[in-house]
Amino acid sequence: MPKNTSNKKSSSARGAQNPVKSIVRRIYEKSAPLLIGEAVLFAVAAIFLIVKPVAILTALTFVIGIVLILFGMYRTISGFVISQQRGGGWLDVVFGMINVVLGILFCIYPAGSLVSLVYVFVVLFLFKALSALVFAINMARARFGHYIFDLIMAIILVGLAVFLLFYPIAGAVAMIYYLAVILLLYAASDIYMYFELRRLKNEIA
């Protein structure tokens, strides 16, 4: 009987000193609060993006304006310093002042500045879509590769670019919703990792 008692004590001691168990417990204690906190933060941010997309766009435009002002002031000051030391740097001064003016316009007129910024990206996207269409037409003429699929995708891209050209705010709001979906997926991934880590901890306990 004493031998059985000693065996139980030794086995419990080995279990308490199991390195895998201690590692998993340590990972769980450090990662579980972080995973839950990230999931809640991402979920709340995603819900706020879905509920208030216009407010987010306005705030984003204001932040861009502040960044442009600070960057413009830095370039302007550095240009003045360089111009006094080496006789050059006036191009930096002009570029910095332009950034300051753009930043002020972004802060004062967020809606118009946002539309202008979206138009810039839409025009670039339209040129990209048109180039894809030309490439797909050439592939269709040569009957090379997946030309039918390329042609369909190119037509869709051109149609989407034209739609965004006439409705730029819709594209901006769509980007906000896309970001909200990405945040929700990250939140779901954190919740999944939390339950998997908890299950592993319970299995080796």
Short mmCIF file of N, CA, C and O in Angstrom, two decimals, residues 145-204:
data_model
loop_
_atom_site.label_atom_id
_atom_site.label_comp_id
_atom_site.label_asym_id
_atom_site.label_seq_id
_atom_site.Cartn_x
_atom_site.Cartn_y
_atom_site.Cartn_z
N GLY A 145 -4.81 31.30 -74.77
CA GLY A 145 -5.10 31.32 -73.34
C GLY A 145 -6.60 31.29 -73.06
O GLY A 145 -7.42 30.92 -73.91
N HIS A 146 -6.96 31.73 -71.86
CA HIS A 146 -8.37 31.77 -71.46
C HIS A 146 -8.97 33.11 -71.90
O HIS A 146 -9.35 33.95 -71.07
N TYR A 147 -9.03 33.32 -73.21
CA TYR A 147 -9.41 34.64 -73.73
C TYR A 147 -10.86 34.98 -73.43
O TYR A 147 -11.20 36.16 -73.24
N ILE A 148 -11.76 33.98 -73.38
CA ILE A 148 -13.17 34.27 -73.08
C ILE A 148 -13.31 34.78 -71.65
O ILE A 148 -13.98 35.79 -71.39
N PHE A 149 -12.65 34.10 -70.72
CA PHE A 149 -12.70 34.54 -69.32
C PHE A 149 -12.05 35.91 -69.16
O PHE A 149 -12.57 36.78 -68.45
N ASP A 150 -10.90 36.12 -69.83
CA ASP A 150 -10.22 37.43 -69.75
C ASP A 150 -11.10 38.53 -70.31
O ASP A 150 -11.15 39.64 -69.75
N LEU A 151 -11.81 38.24 -71.41
CA LEU A 151 -12.66 39.25 -72.02
C LEU A 151 -13.84 39.60 -71.11
O LEU A 151 -14.19 40.78 -70.94
N ILE A 152 -14.44 38.59 -70.49
CA ILE A 152 -15.56 38.84 -69.58
C ILE A 152 -15.12 39.66 -68.37
O ILE A 152 -15.78 40.65 -67.99
N MET A 153 -13.99 39.29 -67.80
CA MET A 153 -13.49 40.03 -66.63
C MET A 153 -13.11 41.47 -67.00
O MET A 153 -13.36 42.40 -66.22
N ALA A 154 -12.54 41.66 -68.19
CA ALA A 154 -12.18 43.01 -68.61
C ALA A 154 -13.41 43.87 -68.81
O ALA A 154 -13.43 45.05 -68.43
N ILE A 155 -14.45 43.31 -69.40
CA ILE A 155 -15.70 44.06 -69.59
C ILE A 155 -16.31 44.43 -68.24
O ILE A 155 -16.80 45.55 -68.03
N ILE A 156 -16.27 43.50 -67.28
CA ILE A 156 -16.78 43.79 -65.93
C ILE A 156 -15.99 44.91 -65.28
O ILE A 156 -16.54 45.82 -64.65
N LEU A 157 -14.66 44.87 -65.43
CA LEU A 157 -13.81 45.91 -64.84
C LEU A 157 -14.10 47.28 -65.46
O LEU A 157 -14.17 48.29 -64.75
N VAL A 158 -14.29 47.31 -66.78
CA VAL A 158 -14.59 48.59 -67.42
C VAL A 158 -15.95 49.11 -66.96
O VAL A 158 -16.12 50.30 -66.66
N GLY A 159 -16.94 48.22 -66.88
CA GLY A 159 -18.26 48.62 -66.40
C GLY A 159 -18.22 49.14 -64.98
O GLY A 159 -18.86 50.15 -64.64
N LEU A 160 -17.43 48.47 -64.13
CA LEU A 160 -17.30 48.92 -62.74
C LEU A 160 -16.59 50.27 -62.67
O LEU A 160 -16.97 51.15 -61.88
N ALA A 161 -15.57 50.47 -63.51
CA ALA A 161 -14.86 51.75 -63.51
C ALA A 161 -15.78 52.88 -63.97
O ALA A 161 -15.74 53.98 -63.40
N VAL A 162 -16.60 52.64 -64.99
CA VAL A 162 -17.52 53.66 -65.47
C VAL A 162 -18.56 53.98 -64.39
O VAL A 162 -18.91 55.15 -64.16
N PHE A 163 -19.05 52.94 -63.70
CA PHE A 163 -20.01 53.16 -62.62
C PHE A 163 -19.41 54.02 -61.51
O PHE A 163 -20.04 54.97 -61.02
N LEU A 164 -18.16 53.71 -61.12
CA LEU A 164 -17.51 54.49 -60.07
C LEU A 164 -17.20 55.90 -60.54
O LEU A 164 -17.15 56.84 -59.72
N LEU A 165 -17.00 56.08 -61.84
CA LEU A 165 -16.74 57.42 -62.37
C LEU A 165 -17.94 58.33 -62.21
O LEU A 165 -17.80 59.53 -61.97
N PHE A 166 -19.14 57.76 -62.32
CA PHE A 166 -20.36 58.55 -62.16
C PHE A 166 -20.86 58.57 -60.72
O PHE A 166 -21.58 59.47 -60.32
N TYR A 167 -20.48 57.55 -59.93
CA TYR A 167 -20.92 57.46 -58.53
C TYR A 167 -19.70 57.22 -57.64
O TYR A 167 -19.50 56.10 -57.13
N PRO A 168 -18.84 58.22 -57.47
CA PRO A 168 -17.61 58.00 -56.70
C PRO A 168 -17.86 57.72 -55.22
O PRO A 168 -17.12 56.96 -54.59
N ILE A 169 -18.88 58.36 -54.64
CA ILE A 169 -19.17 58.14 -53.22
C ILE A 169 -19.55 56.69 -52.96
O ILE A 169 -19.21 56.12 -51.91
N ALA A 170 -20.24 56.07 -53.92
CA ALA A 170 -20.60 54.66 -53.77
C ALA A 170 -19.35 53.80 -53.66
O ALA A 170 -19.28 52.85 -52.86
N GLY A 171 -18.32 54.14 -54.45
CA GLY A 171 -17.06 53.39 -54.35
C GLY A 171 -16.38 53.59 -53.02
O GLY A 171 -15.84 52.63 -52.43
N ALA A 172 -16.41 54.82 -52.50
CA ALA A 172 -15.78 55.08 -51.21
C ALA A 172 -16.50 54.35 -50.09
O ALA A 172 -15.87 53.75 -49.20
N VAL A 173 -17.84 54.37 -50.13
CA VAL A 173 -18.62 53.66 -49.11
C VAL A 173 -18.39 52.16 -49.22
O VAL A 173 -18.31 51.45 -48.21
N ALA A 174 -18.27 51.67 -50.46
CA ALA A 174 -18.01 50.23 -50.66
C ALA A 174 -16.67 49.83 -50.04
O ALA A 174 -16.55 48.74 -49.46
N MET A 175 -15.67 50.72 -50.14
CA MET A 175 -14.38 50.43 -49.51
C MET A 175 -14.51 50.35 -48.00
O MET A 175 -13.87 49.51 -47.35
N ILE A 176 -15.34 51.21 -47.42
CA ILE A 176 -15.56 51.17 -45.97
C ILE A 176 -16.22 49.86 -45.57
O ILE A 176 -15.83 49.22 -44.59
N TYR A 177 -17.23 49.44 -46.32
CA TYR A 177 -17.90 48.16 -46.03
C TYR A 177 -16.93 46.98 -46.20
O TYR A 177 -16.98 46.00 -45.43
N TYR A 178 -16.08 47.07 -47.21
CA TYR A 178 -15.09 46.01 -47.42
C TYR A 178 -14.15 45.92 -46.22
O TYR A 178 -13.84 44.82 -45.74
N LEU A 179 -13.71 47.08 -45.72
CA LEU A 179 -12.86 47.09 -44.54
C LEU A 179 -13.59 46.53 -43.33
O LEU A 179 -13.00 45.81 -42.51
N ALA A 180 -14.89 46.82 -43.21
CA ALA A 180 -15.68 46.28 -42.10
C ALA A 180 -15.75 44.76 -42.16
O ALA A 180 -15.63 44.07 -41.14
N VAL A 181 -15.94 44.22 -43.37
CA VAL A 181 -16.00 42.76 -43.52
C VAL A 181 -14.66 42.13 -43.14
O VAL A 181 -14.61 41.09 -42.47
N ILE A 182 -13.55 42.76 -43.55
CA ILE A 182 -12.22 42.25 -43.20
C ILE A 182 -12.03 42.24 -41.69
O ILE A 182 -11.51 41.27 -41.11
N LEU A 183 -12.46 43.29 -41.02
CA LEU A 183 -12.33 43.35 -39.55
C LEU A 183 -13.18 42.28 -38.88
O LEU A 183 -12.75 41.66 -37.89
N LEU A 184 -14.38 42.02 -39.41
CA LEU A 184 -15.22 40.97 -38.85
C LEU A 184 -14.58 39.60 -39.03
O LEU A 184 -14.65 38.74 -38.14
N LEU A 185 -13.94 39.38 -40.17
CA LEU A 185 -13.25 38.11 -40.39
C LEU A 185 -12.08 37.94 -39.43
O LEU A 185 -11.84 36.84 -38.91
N TYR A 186 -11.35 39.03 -39.17
CA TYR A 186 -10.26 38.96 -38.19
C TYR A 186 -10.81 38.67 -36.80
O TYR A 186 -10.20 37.89 -36.03
N ALA A 187 -11.93 39.27 -36.45
CA ALA A 187 -12.53 39.01 -35.14
C ALA A 187 -12.96 37.56 -35.01
O ALA A 187 -12.73 36.92 -33.98
N ALA A 188 -13.58 37.02 -36.07
CA ALA A 188 -13.99 35.61 -36.05
C ALA A 188 -12.78 34.69 -35.95
O ALA A 188 -12.81 33.66 -35.25
N SER A 189 -11.69 35.06 -36.62
CA SER A 189 -10.47 34.25 -36.54
C SER A 189 -9.89 34.25 -35.13
O SER A 189 -9.44 33.21 -34.63
N ASP A 190 -9.92 35.41 -34.46
CA ASP A 190 -9.42 35.47 -33.08
C ASP A 190 -10.28 34.63 -32.14
O ASP A 190 -9.75 33.94 -31.25
N ILE A 191 -11.59 34.66 -32.32
CA ILE A 191 -12.49 33.85 -31.49
C ILE A 191 -12.23 32.37 -31.72
O ILE A 191 -12.18 31.56 -30.77
N TYR A 192 -12.03 32.00 -32.99
CA TYR A 192 -11.75 30.59 -33.31
C TYR A 192 -10.44 30.14 -32.66
O TYR A 192 -10.36 29.05 -32.08
N MET A 193 -9.39 30.98 -32.74
CA MET A 193 -8.11 30.63 -32.14
C MET A 193 -8.23 30.53 -30.62
O MET A 193 -7.59 29.67 -29.99
N TYR A 194 -9.06 31.36 -30.02
CA TYR A 194 -9.26 31.31 -28.57
C TYR A 194 -9.86 29.97 -28.15
O TYR A 194 -9.37 29.33 -27.23
N PHE A 195 -10.91 29.55 -28.85
CA PHE A 195 -11.55 28.27 -28.50
C PHE A 195 -10.64 27.08 -28.79
O PHE A 195 -10.66 26.09 -28.04
N GLU A 196 -9.86 27.16 -29.86
CA GLU A 196 -8.92 26.07 -30.15
C GLU A 196 -7.84 25.98 -29.08
O GLU A 196 -7.48 24.88 -28.64
N LEU A 197 -7.34 27.12 -28.64
CA LEU A 197 -6.33 27.13 -27.60
C LEU A 197 -6.91 26.65 -26.27
O LEU A 197 -6.24 25.91 -25.52
N ARG A 198 -8.15 27.01 -26.00
CA ARG A 198 -8.80 26.55 -24.77
C ARG A 198 -9.04 25.05 -24.82
O ARG A 198 -8.86 24.36 -23.81
N ARG A 199 -9.43 24.54 -25.98
CA ARG A 199 -9.65 23.09 -26.11
C ARG A 199 -8.36 22.32 -25.92
O ARG A 199 -8.32 21.27 -25.25
N LEU A 200 -7.25 22.85 -26.49
CA LEU A 200 -5.97 22.19 -26.32
C LEU A 200 -5.53 22.19 -24.86
O LEU A 200 -5.01 21.19 -24.36
N LYS A 201 -5.78 23.27 -24.17
CA LYS A 201 -5.43 23.35 -22.74
C LYS A 201 -6.23 22.35 -21.94
O LYS A 201 -5.70 21.69 -21.03
N ASN A 202 -7.51 22.17 -22.23
CA ASN A 202 -8.35 21.23 -21.50
C ASN A 202 -7.96 19.78 -21.80
O ASN A 202 -8.07 18.91 -20.93
N GLU A 203 -7.51 19.52 -23.03
CA GLU A 203 -7.16 18.15 -23.40
C GLU A 203 -5.91 17.66 -22.69
O GLU A 203 -5.81 16.48 -22.32
N ILE A 204 -4.94 18.55 -22.51
CA ILE A 204 -3.68 18.10 -21.87
C ILE A 204 -3.66 18.36 -20.38
O ILE A 204 -2.68 18.09 -19.71
#
